[in-house]
CSV table of C-alpha atoms and ligand atoms in Angstrom, one decimal:
chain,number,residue,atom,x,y,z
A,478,UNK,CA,0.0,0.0,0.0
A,479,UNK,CA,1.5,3.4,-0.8
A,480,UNK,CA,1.8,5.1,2.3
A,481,UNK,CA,1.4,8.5,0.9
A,482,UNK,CA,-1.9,8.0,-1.1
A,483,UNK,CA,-5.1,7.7,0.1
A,484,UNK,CA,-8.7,8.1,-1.5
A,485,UNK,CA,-11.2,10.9,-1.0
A,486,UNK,CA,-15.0,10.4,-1.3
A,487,UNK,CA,-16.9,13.4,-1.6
A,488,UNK,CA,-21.0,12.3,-1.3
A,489,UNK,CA,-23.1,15.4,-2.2
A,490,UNK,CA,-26.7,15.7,-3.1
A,491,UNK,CA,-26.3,15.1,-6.5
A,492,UNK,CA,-23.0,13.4,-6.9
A,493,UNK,CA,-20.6,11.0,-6.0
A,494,UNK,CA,-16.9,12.1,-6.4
A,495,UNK,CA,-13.9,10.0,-5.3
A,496,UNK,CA,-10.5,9.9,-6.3
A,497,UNK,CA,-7.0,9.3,-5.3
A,498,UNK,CA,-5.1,12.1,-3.4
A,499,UNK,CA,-1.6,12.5,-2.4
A,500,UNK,CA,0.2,14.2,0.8
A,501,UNK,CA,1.1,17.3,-1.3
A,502,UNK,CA,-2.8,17.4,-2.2
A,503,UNK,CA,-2.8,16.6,-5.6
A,504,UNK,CA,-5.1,14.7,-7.1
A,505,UNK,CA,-4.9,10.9,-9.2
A,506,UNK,CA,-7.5,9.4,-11.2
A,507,UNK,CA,-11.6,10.6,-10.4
A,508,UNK,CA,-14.5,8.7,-10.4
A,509,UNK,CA,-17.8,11.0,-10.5
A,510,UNK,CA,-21.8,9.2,-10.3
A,511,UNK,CA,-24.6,10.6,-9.4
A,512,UNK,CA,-25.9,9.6,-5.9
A,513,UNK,CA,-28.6,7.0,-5.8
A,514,UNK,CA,-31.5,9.0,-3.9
A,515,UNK,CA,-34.2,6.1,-3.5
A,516,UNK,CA,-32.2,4.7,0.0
A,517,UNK,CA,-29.8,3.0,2.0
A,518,UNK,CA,-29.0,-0.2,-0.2
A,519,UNK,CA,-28.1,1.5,-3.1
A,520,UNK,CA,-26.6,4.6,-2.0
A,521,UNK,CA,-24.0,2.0,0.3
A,522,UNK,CA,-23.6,-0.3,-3.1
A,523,UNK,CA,-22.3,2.7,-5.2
A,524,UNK,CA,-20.2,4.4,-2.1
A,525,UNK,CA,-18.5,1.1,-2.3
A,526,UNK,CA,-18.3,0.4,-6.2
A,527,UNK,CA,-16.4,3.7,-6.6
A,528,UNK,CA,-14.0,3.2,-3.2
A,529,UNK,CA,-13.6,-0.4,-4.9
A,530,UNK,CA,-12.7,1.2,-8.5
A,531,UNK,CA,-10.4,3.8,-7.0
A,532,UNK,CA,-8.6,0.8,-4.9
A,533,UNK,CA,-7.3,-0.5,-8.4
A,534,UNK,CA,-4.4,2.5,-8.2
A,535,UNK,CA,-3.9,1.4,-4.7
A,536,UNK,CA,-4.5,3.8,-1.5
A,537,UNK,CA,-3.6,3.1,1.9
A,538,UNK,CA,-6.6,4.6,4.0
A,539,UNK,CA,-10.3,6.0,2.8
A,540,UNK,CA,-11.5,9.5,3.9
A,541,UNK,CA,-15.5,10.4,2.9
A,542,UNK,CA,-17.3,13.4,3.5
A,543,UNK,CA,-21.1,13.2,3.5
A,544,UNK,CA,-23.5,15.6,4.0
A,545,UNK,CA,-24.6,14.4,7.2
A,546,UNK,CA,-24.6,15.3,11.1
A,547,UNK,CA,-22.4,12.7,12.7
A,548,UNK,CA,-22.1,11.6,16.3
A,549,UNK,CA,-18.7,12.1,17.7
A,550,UNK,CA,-19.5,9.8,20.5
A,551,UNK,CA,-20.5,6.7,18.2
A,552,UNK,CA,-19.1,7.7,15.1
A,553,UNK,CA,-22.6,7.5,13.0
A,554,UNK,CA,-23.8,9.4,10.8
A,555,UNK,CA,-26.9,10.8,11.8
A,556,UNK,CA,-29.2,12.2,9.9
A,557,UNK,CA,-28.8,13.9,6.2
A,558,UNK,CA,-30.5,16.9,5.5
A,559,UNK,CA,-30.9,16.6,1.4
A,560,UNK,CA,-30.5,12.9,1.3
A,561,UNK,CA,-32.9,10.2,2.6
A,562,UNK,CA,-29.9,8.7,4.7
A,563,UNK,CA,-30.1,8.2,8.5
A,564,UNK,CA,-28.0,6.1,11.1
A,565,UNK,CA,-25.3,5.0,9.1
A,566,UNK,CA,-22.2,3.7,11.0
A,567,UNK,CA,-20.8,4.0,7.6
A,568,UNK,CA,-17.0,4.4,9.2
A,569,UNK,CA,-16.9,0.8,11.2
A,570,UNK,CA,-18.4,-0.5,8.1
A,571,UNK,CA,-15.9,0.5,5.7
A,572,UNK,CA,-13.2,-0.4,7.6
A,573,UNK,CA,-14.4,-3.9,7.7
A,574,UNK,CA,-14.9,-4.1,4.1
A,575,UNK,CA,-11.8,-2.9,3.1
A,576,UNK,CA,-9.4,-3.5,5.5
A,577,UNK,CA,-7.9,0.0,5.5
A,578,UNK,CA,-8.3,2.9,8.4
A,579,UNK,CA,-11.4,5.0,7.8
A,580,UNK,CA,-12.1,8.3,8.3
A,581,UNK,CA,-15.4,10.2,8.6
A,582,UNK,CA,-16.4,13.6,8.2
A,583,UNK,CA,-19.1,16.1,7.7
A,584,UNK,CA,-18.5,17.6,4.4
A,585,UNK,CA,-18.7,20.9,5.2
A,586,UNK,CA,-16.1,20.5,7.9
A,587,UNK,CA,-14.0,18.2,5.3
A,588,UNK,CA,-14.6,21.5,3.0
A,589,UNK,CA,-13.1,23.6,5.5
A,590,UNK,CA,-10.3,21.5,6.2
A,591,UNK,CA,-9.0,21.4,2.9
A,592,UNK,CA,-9.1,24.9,2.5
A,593,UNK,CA,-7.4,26.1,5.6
A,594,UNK,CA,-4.8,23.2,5.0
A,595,UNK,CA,-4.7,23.9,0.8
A,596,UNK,CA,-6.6,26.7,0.0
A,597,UNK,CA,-7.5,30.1,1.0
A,598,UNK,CA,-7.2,29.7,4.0
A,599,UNK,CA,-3.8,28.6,4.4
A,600,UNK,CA,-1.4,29.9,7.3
A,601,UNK,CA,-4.6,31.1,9.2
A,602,UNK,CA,-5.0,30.1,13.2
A,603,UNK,CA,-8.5,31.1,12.9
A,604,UNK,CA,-11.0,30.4,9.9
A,605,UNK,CA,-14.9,30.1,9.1
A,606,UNK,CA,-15.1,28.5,5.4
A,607,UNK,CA,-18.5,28.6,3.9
A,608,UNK,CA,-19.4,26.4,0.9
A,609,UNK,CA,-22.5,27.8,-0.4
A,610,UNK,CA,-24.3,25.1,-3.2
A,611,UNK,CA,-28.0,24.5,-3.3
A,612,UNK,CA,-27.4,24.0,0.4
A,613,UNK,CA,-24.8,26.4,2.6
A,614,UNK,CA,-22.5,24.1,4.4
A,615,UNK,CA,-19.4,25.3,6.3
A,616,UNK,CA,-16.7,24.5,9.1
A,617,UNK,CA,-14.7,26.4,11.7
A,618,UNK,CA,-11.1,25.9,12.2
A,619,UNK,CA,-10.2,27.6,15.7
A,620,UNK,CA,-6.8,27.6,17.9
A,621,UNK,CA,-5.3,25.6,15.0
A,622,UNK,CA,-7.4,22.8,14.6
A,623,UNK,CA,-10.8,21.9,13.0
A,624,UNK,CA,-13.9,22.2,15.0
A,625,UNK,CA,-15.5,18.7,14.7
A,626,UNK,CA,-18.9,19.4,16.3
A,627,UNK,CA,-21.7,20.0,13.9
A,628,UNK,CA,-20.6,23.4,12.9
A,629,UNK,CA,-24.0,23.8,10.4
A,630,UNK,CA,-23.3,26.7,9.5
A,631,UNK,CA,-26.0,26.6,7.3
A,632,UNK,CA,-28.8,26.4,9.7
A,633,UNK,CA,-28.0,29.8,12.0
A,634,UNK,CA,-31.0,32.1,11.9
A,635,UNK,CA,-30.5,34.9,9.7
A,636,UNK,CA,-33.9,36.1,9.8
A,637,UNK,CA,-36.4,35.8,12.4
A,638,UNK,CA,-39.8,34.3,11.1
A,639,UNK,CA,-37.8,34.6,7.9
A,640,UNK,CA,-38.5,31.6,4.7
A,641,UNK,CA,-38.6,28.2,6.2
A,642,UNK,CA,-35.9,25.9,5.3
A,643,UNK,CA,-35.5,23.2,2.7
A,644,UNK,CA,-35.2,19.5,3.0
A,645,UNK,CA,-35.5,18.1,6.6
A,646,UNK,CA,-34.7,21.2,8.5
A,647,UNK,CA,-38.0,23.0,9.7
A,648,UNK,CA,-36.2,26.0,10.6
A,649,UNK,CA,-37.2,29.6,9.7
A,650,UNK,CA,-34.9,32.3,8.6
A,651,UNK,CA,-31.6,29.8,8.6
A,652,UNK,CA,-28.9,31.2,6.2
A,653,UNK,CA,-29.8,28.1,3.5
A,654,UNK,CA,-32.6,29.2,3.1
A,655,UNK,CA,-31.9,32.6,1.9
A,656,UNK,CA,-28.0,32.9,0.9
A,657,UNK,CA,-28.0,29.8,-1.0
A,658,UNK,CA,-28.5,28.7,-4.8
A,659,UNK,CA,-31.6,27.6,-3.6
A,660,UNK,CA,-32.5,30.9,-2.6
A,661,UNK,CA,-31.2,32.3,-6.3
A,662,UNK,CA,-34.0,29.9,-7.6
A,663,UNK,CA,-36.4,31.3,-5.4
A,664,UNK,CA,-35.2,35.3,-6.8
A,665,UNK,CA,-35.7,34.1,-10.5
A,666,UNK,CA,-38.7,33.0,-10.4
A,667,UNK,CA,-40.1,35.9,-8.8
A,668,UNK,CA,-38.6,38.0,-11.6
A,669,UNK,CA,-39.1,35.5,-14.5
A,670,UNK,CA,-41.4,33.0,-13.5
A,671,UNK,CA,-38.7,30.4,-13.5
A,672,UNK,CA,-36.6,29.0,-11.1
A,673,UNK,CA,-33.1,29.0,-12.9
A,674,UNK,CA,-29.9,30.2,-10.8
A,675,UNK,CA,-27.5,30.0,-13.6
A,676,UNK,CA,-29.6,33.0,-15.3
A,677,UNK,CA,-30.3,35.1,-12.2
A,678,UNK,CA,-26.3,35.0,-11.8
A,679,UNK,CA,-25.5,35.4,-15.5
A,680,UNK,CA,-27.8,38.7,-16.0
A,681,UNK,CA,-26.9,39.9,-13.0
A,682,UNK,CA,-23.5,40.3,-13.7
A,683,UNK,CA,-24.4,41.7,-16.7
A,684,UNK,CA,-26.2,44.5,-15.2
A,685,UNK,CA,-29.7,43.6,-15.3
A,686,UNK,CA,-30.6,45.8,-12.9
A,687,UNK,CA,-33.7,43.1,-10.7
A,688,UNK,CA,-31.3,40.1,-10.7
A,689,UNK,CA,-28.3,42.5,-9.2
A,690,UNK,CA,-30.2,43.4,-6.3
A,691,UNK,CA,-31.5,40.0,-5.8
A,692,UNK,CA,-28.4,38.9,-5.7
A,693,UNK,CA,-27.3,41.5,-3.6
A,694,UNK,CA,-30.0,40.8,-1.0
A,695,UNK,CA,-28.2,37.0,-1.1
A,696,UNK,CA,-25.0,38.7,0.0
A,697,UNK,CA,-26.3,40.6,2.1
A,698,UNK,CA,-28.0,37.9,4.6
A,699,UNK,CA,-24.6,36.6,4.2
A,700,UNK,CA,-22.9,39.0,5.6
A,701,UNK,CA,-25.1,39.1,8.4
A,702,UNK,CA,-24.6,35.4,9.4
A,703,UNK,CA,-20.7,36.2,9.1
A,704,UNK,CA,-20.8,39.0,11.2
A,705,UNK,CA,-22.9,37.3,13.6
A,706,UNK,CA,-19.8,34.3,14.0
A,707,UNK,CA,-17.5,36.9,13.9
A,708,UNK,CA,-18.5,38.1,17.2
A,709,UNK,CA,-18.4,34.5,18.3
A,710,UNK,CA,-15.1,32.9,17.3
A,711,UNK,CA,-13.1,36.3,15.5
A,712,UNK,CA,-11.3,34.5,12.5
A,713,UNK,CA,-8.8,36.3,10.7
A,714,UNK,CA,-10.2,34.7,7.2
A,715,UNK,CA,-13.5,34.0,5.5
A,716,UNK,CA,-13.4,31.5,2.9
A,717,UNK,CA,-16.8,31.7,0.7
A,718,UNK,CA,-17.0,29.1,-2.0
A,719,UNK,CA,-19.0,26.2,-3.5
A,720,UNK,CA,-20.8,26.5,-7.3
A,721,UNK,CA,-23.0,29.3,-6.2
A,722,UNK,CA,-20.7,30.9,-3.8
A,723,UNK,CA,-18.3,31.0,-6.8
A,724,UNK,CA,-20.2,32.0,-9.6
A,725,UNK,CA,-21.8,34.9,-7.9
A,726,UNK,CA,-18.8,36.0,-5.7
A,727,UNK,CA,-18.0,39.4,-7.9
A,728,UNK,CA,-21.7,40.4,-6.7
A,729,UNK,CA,-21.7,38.7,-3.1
A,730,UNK,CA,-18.7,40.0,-1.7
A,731,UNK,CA,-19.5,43.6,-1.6
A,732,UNK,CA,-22.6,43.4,0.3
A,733,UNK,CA,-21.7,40.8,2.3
A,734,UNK,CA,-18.5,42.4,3.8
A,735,UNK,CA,-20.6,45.6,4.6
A,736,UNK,CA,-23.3,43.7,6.6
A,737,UNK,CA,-20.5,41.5,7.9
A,738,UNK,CA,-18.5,45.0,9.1
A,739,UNK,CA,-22.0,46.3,10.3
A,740,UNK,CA,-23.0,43.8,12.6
A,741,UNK,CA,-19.0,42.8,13.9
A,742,UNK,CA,-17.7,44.4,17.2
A,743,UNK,CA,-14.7,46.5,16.8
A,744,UNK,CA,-11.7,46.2,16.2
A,745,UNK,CA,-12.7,42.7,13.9
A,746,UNK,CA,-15.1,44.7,12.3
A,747,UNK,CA,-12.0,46.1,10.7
A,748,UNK,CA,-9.6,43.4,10.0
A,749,UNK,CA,-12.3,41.2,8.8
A,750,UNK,CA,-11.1,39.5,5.0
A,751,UNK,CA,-14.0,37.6,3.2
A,752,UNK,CA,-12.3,36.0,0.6
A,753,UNK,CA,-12.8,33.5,-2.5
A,754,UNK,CA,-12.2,29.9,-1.8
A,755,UNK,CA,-9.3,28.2,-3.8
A,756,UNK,CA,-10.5,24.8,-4.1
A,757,UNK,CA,-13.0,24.8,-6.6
A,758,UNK,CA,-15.5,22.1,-7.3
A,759,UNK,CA,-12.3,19.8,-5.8
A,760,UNK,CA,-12.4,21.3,-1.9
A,761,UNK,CA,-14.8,18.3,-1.0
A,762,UNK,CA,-12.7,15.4,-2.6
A,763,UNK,CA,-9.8,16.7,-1.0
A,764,UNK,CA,-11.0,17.5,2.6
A,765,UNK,CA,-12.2,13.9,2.8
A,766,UNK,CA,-9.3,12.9,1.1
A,767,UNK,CA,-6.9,14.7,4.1
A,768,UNK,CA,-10.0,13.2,6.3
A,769,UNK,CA,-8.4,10.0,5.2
A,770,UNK,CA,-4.7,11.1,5.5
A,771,UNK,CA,-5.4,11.3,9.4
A,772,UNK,CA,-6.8,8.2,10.5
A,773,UNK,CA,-3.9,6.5,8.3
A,774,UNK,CA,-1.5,8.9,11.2
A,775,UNK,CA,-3.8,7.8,14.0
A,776,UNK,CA,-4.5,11.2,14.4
A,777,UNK,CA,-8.4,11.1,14.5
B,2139,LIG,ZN1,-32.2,25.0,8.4
């Protein structure tokens, strides 16, 4: 087994995407299907088909992210907010199917620890990491290490009362369901009558003068859940990415650094950076991937 490759399974709502990763962070060979929605049994039967695929280059430990709240206690994944997948103990069970150490992570914390370790966030003691997608995911790295509770970043009230939430979550107001691409779907078809993202982004960068401020109004509620875990754990960065995150960013970060600024005490108000993540579409696949890389040191 080559000690210094491992692979990186990043489960998202729509897709599957594992590959092999090495220390330095770069990436082998990718395997990329979309995730079976209709349960357990076949979600678990193409998790491993693309782990056993990816084993053909050989890898000496597996790291997956999923999009799931996981028990730090037990190790099992709880309960998946976009995905009809609860009470997995999908670590123990990998292990045991593939002989190899196992590591398990939320993937928006594996998001955050790739770019902290990788990405934008590199050098930092202190960093909040956003991924915003149809969803808003997101991890905290504090005092040097990554925060391995919940961290949902997603599901902090934004607004009080405010649009209730998607999937399983029956919260009101939460920042997914109003700085998300989600919440771009909602803007379009309020100005066009249909709900497509890619437009509302695409016209509003080209000026169109409705989609601009809806898009604006996205960065704005951003900036006020930022601000808001400013004053709670003062990070020197903020990493914004994922497809919608990075598509709109030109528009988002201006508004959301004022409302960030607003609402943060002095002096972070000041020193506060938002800034562009650097991982891409990859930051997943390689957070699980350095997932991986730890419980092949023993150090999770
Ligand atoms: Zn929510």
């Amino acid at each position: 087994m080559p000690p210094d490759r491992v692979i990186g399974v990043d489960v998202g709502g729509t897709k599957i995407l594992g590959g092999t990763l090495e220390r330095d962070g770069s990436i082998g060979r990718t395997i990329e299907v979309p995730t079976p929605t209709d349960g357990t049994d076949s979600f678990l039967r193409e998790l491993d088909a693309v782990i056993e695929r990816l084993l053909e280059d050989g890898a000496a430990a597996i790291g997956v992210g999923v999009p799931m709240t996981i028990d730090r206690t037990s190790g099992v994944a709880l309960r998946a907010n976009n995905l009809p997948l609860a009470d997995l103990d999908l670590g123990a069970r990998l292990g045991e199917r593939f002989r190899l150490p196992v590591g398990l992570e939320n993937d928006g914390n594996a998001t955050a620890l790739a770019e902290w370790r990788l990405g934008a966030g590199r050098g930092a003691t202190d960093v909040l990491a956003f991924a915003l997608g149809t969803g808003v995911g997101g991890g905290v790295v504090l005092d040097g290490r990554l925060y391995r509770g919940w961290a949902e970043l997603g599901h902090i009230v934004v607004e009080a009362d405010g649009p209730r939430c998607q999937g399983n979550c029956d919260g009101r107001g939460h920042l997914e369901a109003l700085a998300s691409g989600e919440a771009a779907e909602r803007a379009a078809r309020a100005i066009w009558g249909e709900p497509d993202a890619h437009r509302l982004v695409e016209e509003a960068l080209a000026g169109e003068h409705r989609a601009r401020a809806a898009i604006e109004r996205i960065g704005h509620y951003l900036g006020v859940g930022i601000g808001s875990l400013v004053n709670v754990f003062v990070p020197e960065v903020v990493v914004v990415g994922g497809g919608f995150g990075a598509a709109a960013w030109k528009l988002l970060h201006e508004p959301a650094l004022a409302a960030a600024r607003r609402e943060a005490l002095s002096p972070a108000d000041e020193t506060l950076r938002i800034v562009p993540a650097e991982l891409g579409d990859d930051a997943g696949l390689v957070g699980a991937g350095l997932v991986g890389f730890e419980a092949l040191d023993g150090e999770r």
